[in-house]
Tab-separated table of N, CA and C in Angstrom:
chain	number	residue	atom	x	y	z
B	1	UNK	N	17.090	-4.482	20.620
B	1	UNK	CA	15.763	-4.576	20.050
B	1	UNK	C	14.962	-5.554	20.877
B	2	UNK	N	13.653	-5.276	20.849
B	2	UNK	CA	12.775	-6.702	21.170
B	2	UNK	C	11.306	-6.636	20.317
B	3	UNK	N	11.207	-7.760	20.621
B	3	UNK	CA	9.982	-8.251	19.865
B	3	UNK	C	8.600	-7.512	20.104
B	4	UNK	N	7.829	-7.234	19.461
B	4	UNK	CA	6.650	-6.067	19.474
B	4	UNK	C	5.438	-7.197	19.767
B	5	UNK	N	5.510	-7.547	21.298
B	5	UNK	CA	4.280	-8.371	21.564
B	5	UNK	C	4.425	-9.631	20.659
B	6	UNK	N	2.755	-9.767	20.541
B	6	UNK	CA	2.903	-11.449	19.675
B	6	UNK	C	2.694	-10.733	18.373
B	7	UNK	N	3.048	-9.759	17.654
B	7	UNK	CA	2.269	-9.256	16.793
B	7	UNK	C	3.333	-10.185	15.229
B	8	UNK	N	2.260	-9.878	14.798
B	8	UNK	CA	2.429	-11.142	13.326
B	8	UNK	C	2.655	-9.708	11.786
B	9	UNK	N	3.836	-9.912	10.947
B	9	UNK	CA	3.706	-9.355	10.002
B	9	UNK	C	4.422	-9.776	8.986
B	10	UNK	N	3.951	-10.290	7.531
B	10	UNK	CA	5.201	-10.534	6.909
B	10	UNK	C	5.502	-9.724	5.403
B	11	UNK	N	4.595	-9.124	5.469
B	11	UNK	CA	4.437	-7.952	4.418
B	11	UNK	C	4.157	-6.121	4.967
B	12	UNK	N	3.601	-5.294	4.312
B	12	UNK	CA	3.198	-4.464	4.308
B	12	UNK	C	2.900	-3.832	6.059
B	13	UNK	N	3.047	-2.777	6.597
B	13	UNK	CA	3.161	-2.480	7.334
B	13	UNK	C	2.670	-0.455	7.406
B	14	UNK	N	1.832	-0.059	8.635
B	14	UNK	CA	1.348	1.183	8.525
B	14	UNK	C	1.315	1.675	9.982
B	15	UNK	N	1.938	2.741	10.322
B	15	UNK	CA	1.264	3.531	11.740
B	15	UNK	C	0.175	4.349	11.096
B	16	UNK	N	-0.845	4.058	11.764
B	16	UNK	CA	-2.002	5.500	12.043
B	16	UNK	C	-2.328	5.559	13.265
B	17	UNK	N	-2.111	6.921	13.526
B	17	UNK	CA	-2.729	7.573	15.105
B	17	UNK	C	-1.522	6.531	15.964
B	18	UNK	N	-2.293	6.104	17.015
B	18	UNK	CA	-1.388	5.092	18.087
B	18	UNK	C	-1.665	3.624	17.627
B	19	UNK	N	-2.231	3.289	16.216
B	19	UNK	CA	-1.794	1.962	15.722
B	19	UNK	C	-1.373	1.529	14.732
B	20	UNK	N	-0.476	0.188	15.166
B	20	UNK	CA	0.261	-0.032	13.712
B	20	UNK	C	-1.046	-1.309	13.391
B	21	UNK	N	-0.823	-1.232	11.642
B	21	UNK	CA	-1.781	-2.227	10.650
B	21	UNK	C	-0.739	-3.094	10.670
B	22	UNK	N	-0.850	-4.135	10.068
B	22	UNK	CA	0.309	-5.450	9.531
B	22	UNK	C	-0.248	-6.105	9.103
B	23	UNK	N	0.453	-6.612	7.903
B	23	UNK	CA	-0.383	-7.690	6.843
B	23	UNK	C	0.415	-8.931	6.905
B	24	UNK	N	0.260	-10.135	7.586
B	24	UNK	CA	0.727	-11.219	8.270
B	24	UNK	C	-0.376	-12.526	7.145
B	25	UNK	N	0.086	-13.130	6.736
B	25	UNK	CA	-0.845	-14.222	6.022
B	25	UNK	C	-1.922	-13.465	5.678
B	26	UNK	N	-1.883	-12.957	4.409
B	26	UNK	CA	-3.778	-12.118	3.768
B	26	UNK	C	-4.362	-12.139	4.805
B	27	UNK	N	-3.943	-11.686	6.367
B	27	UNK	CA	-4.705	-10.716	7.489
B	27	UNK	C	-4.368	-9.784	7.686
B	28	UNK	N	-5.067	-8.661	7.599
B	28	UNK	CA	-4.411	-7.387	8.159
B	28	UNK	C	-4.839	-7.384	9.782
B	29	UNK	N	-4.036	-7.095	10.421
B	29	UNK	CA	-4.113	-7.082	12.171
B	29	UNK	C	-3.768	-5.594	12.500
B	30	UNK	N	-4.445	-5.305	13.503
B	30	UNK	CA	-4.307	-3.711	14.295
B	30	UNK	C	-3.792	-4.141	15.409
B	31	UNK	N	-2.597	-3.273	16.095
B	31	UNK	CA	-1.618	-3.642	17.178
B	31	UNK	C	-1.980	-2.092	17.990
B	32	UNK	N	-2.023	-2.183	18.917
B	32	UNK	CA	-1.990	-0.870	19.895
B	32	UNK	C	-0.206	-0.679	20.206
B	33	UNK	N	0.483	0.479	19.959
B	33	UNK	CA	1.598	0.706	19.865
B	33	UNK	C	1.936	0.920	21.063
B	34	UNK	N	1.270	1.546	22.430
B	34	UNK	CA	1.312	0.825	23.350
B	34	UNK	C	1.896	0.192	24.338
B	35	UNK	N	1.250	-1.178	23.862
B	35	UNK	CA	1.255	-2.196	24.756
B	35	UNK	C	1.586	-3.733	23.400
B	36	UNK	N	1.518	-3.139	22.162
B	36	UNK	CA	1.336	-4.275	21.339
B	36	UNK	C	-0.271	-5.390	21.172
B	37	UNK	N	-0.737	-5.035	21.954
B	37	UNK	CA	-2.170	-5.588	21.896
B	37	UNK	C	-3.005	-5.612	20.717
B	38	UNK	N	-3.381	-6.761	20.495
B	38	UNK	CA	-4.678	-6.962	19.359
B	38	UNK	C	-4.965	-6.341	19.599
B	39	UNK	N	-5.827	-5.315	18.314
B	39	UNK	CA	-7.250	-4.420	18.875
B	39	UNK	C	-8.198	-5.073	17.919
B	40	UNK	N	-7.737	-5.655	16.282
B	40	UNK	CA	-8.587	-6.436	15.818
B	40	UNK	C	-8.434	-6.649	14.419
B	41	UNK	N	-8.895	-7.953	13.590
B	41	UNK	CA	-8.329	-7.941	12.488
B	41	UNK	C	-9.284	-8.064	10.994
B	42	UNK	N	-8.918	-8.611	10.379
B	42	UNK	CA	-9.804	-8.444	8.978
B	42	UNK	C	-8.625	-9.514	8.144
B	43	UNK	N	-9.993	-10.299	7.501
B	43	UNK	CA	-9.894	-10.989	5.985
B	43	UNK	C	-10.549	-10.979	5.532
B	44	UNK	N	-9.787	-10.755	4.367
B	44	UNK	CA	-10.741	-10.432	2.939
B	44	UNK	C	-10.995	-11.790	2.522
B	45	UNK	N	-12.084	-12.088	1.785
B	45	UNK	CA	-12.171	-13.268	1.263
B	45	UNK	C	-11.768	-13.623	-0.299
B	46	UNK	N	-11.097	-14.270	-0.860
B	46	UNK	CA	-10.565	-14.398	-2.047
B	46	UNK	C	-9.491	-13.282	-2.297
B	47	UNK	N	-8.942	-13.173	-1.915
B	47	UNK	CA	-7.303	-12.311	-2.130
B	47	UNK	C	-6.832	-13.302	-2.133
B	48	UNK	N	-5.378	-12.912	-3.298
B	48	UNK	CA	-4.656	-13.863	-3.902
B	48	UNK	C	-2.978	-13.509	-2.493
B	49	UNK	N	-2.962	-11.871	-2.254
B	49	UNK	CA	-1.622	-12.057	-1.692
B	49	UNK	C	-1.392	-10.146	-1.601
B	50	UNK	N	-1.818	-10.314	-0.012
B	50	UNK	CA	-2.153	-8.812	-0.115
B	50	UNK	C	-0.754	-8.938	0.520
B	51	UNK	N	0.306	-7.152	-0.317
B	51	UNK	CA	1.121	-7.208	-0.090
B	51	UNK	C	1.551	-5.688	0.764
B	52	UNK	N	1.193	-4.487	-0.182
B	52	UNK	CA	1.732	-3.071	-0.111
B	52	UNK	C	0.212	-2.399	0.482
B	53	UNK	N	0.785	-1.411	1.324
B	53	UNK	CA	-0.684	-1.039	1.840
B	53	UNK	C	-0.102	0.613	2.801
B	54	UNK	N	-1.298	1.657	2.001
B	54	UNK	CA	-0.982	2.555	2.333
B	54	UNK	C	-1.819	3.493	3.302
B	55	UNK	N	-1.851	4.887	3.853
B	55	UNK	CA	-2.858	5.131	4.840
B	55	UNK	C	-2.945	6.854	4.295
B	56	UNK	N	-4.655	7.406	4.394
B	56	UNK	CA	-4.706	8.519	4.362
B	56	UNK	C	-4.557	9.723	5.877
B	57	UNK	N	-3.925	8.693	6.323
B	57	UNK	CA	-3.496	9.735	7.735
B	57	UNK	C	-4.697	9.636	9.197
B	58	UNK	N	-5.985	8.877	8.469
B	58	UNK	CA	-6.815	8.870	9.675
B	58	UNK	C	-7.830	7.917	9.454
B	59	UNK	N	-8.525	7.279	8.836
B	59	UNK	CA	-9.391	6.256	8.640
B	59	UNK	C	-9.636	5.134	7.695
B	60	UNK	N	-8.589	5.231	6.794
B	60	UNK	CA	-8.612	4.690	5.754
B	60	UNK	C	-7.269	3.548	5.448
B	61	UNK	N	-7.080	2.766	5.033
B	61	UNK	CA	-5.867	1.979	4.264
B	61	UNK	C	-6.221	1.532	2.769
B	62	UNK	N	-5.186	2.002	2.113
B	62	UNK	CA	-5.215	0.865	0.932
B	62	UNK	C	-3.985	-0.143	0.566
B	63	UNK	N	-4.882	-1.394	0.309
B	63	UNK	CA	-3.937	-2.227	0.299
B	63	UNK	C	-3.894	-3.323	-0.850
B	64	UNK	N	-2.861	-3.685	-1.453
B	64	UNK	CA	-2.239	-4.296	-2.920
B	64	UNK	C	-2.584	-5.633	-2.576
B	65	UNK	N	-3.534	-5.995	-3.831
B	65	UNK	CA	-3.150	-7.667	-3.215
B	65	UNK	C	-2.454	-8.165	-5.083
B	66	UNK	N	-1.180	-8.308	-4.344
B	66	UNK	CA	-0.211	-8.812	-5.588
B	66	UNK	C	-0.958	-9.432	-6.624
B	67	UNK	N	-1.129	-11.040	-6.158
B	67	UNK	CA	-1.508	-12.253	-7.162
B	67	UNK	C	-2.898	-11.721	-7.605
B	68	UNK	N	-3.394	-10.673	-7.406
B	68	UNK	CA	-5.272	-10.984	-7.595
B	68	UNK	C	-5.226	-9.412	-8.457
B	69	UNK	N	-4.167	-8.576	-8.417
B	69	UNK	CA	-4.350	-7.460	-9.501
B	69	UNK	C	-5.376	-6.542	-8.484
B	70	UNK	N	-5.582	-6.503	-7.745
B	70	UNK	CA	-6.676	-5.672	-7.221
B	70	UNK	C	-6.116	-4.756	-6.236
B	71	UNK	N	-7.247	-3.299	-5.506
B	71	UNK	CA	-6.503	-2.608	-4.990
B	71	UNK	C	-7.933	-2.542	-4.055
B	72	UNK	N	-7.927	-2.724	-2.760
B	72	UNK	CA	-9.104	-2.646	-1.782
B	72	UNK	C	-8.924	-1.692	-0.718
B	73	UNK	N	-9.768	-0.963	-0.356
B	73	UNK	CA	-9.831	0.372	1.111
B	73	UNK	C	-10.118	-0.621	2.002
B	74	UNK	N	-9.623	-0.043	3.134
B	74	UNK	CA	-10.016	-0.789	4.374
B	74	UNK	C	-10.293	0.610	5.301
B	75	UNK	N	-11.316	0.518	5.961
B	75	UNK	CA	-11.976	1.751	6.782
B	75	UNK	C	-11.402	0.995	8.049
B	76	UNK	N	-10.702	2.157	8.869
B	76	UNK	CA	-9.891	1.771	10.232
B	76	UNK	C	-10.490	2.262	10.977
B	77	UNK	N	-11.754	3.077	11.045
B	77	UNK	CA	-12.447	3.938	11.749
B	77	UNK	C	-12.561	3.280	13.232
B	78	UNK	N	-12.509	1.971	13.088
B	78	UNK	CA	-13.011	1.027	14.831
B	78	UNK	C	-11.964	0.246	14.357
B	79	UNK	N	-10.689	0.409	14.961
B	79	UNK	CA	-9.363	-0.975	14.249
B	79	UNK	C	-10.436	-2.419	15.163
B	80	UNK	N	-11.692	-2.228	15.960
B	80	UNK	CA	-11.893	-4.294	16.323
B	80	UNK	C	-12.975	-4.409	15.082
B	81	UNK	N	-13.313	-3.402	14.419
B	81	UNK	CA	-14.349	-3.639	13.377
B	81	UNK	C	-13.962	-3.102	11.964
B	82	UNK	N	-13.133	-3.873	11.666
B	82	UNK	CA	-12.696	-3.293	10.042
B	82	UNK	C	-13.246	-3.661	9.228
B	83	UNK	N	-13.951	-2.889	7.920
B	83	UNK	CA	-14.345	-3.323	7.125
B	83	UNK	C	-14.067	-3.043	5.589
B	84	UNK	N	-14.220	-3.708	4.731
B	84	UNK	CA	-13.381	-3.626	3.792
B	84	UNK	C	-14.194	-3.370	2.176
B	85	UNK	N	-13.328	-2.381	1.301
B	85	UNK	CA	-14.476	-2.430	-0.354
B	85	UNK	C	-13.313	-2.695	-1.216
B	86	UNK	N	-14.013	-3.320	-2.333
B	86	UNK	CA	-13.047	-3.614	-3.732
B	86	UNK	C	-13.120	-2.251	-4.473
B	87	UNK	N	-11.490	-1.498	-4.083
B	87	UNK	CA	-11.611	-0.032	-4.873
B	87	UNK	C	-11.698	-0.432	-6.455
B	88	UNK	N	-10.621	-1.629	-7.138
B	88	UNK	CA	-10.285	-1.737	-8.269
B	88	UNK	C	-10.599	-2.996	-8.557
B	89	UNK	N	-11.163	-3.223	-9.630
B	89	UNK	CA	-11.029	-5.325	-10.556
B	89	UNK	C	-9.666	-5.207	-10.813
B	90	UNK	N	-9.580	-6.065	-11.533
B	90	UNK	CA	-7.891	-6.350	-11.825
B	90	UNK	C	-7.511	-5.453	-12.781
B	91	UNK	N	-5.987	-5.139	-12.486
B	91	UNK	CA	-5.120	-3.552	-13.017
B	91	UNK	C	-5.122	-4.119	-14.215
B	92	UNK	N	-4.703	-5.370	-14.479
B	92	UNK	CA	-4.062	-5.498	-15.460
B	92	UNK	C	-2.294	-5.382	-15.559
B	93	UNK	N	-1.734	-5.493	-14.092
B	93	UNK	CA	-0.775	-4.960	-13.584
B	93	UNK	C	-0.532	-6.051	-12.229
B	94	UNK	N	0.740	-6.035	-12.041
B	94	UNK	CA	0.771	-6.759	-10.458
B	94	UNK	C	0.834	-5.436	-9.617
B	95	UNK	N	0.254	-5.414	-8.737
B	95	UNK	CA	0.246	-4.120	-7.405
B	95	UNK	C	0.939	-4.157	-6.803
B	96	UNK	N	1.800	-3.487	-6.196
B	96	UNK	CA	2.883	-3.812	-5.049
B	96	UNK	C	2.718	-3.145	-4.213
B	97	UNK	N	3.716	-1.839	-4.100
B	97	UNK	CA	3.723	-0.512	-2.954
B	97	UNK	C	2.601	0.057	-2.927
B	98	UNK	N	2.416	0.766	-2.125
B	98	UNK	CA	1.331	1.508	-1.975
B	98	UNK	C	1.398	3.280	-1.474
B	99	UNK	N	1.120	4.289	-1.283
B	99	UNK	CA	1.280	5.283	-1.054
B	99	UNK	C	-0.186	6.098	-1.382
B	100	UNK	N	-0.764	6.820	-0.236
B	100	UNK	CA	-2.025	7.782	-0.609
B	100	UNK	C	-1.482	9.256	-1.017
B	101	UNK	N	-2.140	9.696	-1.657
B	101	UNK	CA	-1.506	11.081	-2.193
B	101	UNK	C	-3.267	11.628	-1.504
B	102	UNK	N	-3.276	12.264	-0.334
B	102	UNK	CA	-4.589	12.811	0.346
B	102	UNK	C	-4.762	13.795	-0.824
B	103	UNK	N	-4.089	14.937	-0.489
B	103	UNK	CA	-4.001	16.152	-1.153
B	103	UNK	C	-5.357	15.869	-3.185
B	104	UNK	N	-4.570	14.835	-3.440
B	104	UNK	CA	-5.442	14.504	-4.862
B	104	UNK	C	-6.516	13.378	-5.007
B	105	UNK	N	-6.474	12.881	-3.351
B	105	UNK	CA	-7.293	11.553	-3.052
B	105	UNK	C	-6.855	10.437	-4.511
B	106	UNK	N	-5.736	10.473	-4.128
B	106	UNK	CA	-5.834	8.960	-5.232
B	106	UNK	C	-4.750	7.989	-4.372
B	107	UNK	N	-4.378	6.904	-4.929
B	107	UNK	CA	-3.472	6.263	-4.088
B	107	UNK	C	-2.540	5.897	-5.675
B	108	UNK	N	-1.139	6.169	-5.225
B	108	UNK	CA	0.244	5.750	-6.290
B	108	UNK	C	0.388	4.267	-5.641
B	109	UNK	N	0.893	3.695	-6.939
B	109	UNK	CA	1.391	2.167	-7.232
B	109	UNK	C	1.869	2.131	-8.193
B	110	UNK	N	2.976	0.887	-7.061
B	110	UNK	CA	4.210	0.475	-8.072
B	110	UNK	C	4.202	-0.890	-8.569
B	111	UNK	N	4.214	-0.986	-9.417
B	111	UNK	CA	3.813	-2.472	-9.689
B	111	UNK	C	5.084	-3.209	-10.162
B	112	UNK	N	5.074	-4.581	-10.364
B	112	UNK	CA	5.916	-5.435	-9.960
B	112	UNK	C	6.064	-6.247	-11.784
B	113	UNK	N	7.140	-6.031	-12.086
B	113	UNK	CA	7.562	-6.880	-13.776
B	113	UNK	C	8.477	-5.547	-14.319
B	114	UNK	N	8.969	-6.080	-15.733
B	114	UNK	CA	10.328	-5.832	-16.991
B	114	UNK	C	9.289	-4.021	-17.013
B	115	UNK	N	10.092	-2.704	-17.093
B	115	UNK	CA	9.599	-1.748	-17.326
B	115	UNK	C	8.405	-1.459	-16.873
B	116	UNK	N	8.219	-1.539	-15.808
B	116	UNK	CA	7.166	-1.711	-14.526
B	116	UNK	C	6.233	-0.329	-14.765
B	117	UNK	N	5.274	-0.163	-14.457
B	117	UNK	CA	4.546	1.259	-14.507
B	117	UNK	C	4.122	1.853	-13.096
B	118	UNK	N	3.791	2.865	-12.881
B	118	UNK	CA	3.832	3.476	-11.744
B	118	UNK	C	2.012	3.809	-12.487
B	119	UNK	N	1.382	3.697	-11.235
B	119	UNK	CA	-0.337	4.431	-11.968
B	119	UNK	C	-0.978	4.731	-10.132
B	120	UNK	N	-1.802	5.414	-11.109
B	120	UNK	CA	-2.880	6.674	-9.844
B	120	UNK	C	-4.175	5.832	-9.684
B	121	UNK	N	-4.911	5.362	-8.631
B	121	UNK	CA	-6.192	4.994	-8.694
B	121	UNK	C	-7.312	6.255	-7.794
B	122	UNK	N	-7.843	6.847	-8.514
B	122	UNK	CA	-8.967	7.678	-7.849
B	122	UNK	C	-9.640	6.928	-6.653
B	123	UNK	N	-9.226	7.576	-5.159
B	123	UNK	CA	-9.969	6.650	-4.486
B	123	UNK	C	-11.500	6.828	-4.098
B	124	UNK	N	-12.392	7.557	-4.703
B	124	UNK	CA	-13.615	7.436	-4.909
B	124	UNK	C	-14.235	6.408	-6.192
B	125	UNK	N	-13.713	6.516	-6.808
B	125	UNK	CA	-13.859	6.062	-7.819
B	125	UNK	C	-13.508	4.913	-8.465
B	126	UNK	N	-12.744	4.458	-8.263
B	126	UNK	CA	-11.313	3.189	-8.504
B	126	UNK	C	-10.952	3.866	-10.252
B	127	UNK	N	-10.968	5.256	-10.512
B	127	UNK	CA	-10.325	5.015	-11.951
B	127	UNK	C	-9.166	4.620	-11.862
B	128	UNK	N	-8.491	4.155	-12.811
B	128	UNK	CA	-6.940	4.157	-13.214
B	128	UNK	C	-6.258	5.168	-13.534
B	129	UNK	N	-5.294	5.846	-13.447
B	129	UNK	CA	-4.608	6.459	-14.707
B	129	UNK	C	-3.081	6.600	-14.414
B	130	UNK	N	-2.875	5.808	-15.617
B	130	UNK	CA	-0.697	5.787	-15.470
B	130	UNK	C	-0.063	6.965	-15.359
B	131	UNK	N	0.768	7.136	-14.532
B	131	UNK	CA	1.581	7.890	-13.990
B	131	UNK	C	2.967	7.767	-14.865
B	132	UNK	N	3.265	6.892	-14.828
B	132	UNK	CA	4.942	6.682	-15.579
B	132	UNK	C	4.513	5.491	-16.633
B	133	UNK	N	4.432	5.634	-17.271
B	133	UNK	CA	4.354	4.327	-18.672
B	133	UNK	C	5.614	3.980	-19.177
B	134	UNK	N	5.721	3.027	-18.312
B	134	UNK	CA	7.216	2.096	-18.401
B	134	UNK	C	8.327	2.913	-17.728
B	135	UNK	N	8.466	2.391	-16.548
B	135	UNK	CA	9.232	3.622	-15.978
B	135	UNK	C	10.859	3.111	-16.476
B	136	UNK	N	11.386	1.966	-17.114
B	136	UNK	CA	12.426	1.707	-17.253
B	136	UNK	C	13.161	0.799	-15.707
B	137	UNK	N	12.524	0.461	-14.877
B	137	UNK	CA	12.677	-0.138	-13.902
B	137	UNK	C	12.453	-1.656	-13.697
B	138	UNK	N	12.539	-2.470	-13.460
B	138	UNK	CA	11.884	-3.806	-12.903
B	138	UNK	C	11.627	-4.017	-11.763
B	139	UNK	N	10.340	-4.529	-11.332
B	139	UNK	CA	9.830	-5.103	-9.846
B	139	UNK	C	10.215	-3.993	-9.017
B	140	UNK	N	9.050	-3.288	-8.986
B	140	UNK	CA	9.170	-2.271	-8.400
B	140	UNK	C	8.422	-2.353	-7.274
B	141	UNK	N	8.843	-2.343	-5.990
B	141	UNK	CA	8.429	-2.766	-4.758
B	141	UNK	C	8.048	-2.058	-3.297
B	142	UNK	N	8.588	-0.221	-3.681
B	142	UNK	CA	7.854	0.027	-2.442
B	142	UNK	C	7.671	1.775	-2.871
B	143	UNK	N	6.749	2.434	-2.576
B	143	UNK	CA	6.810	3.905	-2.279
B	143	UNK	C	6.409	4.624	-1.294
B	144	UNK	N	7.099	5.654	-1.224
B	144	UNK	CA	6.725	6.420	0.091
B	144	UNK	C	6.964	8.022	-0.320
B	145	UNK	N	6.449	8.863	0.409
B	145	UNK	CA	6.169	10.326	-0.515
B	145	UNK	C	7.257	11.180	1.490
B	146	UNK	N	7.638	12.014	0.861
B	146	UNK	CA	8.487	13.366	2.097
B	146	UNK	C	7.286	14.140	2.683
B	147	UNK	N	6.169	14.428	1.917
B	147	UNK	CA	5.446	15.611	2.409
B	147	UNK	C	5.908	16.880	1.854
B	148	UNK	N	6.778	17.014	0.743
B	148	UNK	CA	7.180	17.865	0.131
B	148	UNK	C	7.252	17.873	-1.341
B	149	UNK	N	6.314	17.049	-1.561
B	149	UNK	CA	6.149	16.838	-3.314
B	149	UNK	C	7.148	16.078	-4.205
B	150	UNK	N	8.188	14.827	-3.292
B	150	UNK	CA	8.500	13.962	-3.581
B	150	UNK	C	8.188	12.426	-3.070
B	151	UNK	N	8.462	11.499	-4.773
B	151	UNK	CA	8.104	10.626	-4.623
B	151	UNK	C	9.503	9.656	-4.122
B	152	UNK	N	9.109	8.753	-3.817
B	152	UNK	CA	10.563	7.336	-3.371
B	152	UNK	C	10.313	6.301	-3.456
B	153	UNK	N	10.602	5.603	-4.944
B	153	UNK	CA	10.273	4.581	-5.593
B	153	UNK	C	11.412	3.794	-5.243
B	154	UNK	N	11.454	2.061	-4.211
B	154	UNK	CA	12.435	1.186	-4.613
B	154	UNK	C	12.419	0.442	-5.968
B	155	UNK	N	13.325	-0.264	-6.582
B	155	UNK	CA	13.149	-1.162	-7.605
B	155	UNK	C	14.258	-2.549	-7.132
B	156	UNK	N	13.633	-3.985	-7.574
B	156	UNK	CA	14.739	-4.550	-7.597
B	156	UNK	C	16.179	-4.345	-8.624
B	157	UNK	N	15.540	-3.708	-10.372
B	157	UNK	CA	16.044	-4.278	-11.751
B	157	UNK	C	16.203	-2.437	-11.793
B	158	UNK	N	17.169	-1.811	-12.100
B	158	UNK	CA	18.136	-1.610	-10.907
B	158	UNK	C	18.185	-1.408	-9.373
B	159	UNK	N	18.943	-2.327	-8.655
B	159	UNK	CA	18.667	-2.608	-7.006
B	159	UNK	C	18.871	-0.814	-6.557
B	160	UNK	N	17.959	-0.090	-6.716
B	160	UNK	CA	17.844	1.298	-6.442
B	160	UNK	C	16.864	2.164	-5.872
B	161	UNK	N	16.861	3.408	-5.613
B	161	UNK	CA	15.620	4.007	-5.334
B	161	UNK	C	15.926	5.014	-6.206
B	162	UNK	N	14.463	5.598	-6.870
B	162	UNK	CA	14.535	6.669	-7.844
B	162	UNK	C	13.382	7.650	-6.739
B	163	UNK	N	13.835	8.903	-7.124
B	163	UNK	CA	13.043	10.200	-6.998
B	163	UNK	C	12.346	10.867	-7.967
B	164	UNK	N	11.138	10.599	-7.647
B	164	UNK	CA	9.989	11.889	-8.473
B	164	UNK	C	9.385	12.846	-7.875
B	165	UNK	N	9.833	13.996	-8.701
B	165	UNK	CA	9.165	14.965	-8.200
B	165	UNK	C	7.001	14.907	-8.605
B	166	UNK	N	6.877	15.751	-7.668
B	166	UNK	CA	4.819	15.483	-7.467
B	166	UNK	C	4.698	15.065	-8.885
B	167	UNK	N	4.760	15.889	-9.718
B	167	UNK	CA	3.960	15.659	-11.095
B	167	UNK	C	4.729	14.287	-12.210
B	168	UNK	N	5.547	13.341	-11.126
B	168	UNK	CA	5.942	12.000	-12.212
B	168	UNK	C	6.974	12.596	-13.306
């Protein structure tokens, strides 16, 4: 193995196109895959602890900021000029993983505590709407979808991964 340039990450992580995102101290940074090169970064101002962060395949990220309950887009359209909107106020929920479902434009989250919930945020819109109400899990920490109408939920509380099929 070797080290990927100077590039900084200690959370959340995304390829789009030929760059990877990384969320390194509440910065998200764009790396040219490459060469590893800055191409350019973004902070949000007042995030508590952006953690899980997902991509619609070409211009877009969304990304969890744990401590602050919130769920924000980041437009990748120019990775040296990112700019950023508050999709959601606070869930009412800790945010964790992240995952875009293009196909229904919403983004899935897994959120983090005792019987954890899995919920949909409309990404036009920032609605809410729960997906799994109490999934029976704890600290639920990452998802990622096949492209075949499954879901792949980690949990710490059981140290596991569960499978959902599209419809939860």
């Amino acid at each position: 193995w070797s080290a990927f340039g100077e590039a900084e990450a200690s959370h959340g992580m995304e390829v789009v196109g030929n760059v990877l995102y990384a969320i390194g101290n509440n910065v998200i940074r764009a790396y040219a895959l490459g060469d590893a090169a800055l191409l350019g970064s973004l902070a949000i101002p007042g995030v508590g602890f952006l953690n899980g962060m997902g991509n619609n395949g070409s211009n877009q990220l969304v990304v969890s900021d744990f401590s602050g309950g919130r769920l924000y887009t980041v437009d990748i359209s120019d990775p040296a000029a990112m700019t950023y909107a508050q999709l959601t106020g606070n869930l009412g929920e800790t945010p964790n993983g992240v995952v875009v479902d293009t196909e229904n434009n919403r983004a899935i989250v897994v959120c983090w505590g005792n019987n954890a919930d899995i919920l949909a945020v409309n990404l036009e819109s920032g609605e809410v709407s729960i997906l799994v109400d109490g999934s029976g899990m704890g600290n639920l920490d990452g998802i990622d979808s096949d492209g075949n109408g499954h879901y792949y939920v980690s949990s710490w509380s059981p140290n596991k991964v569960t499978r959902y099929n599209a419809d939860f």
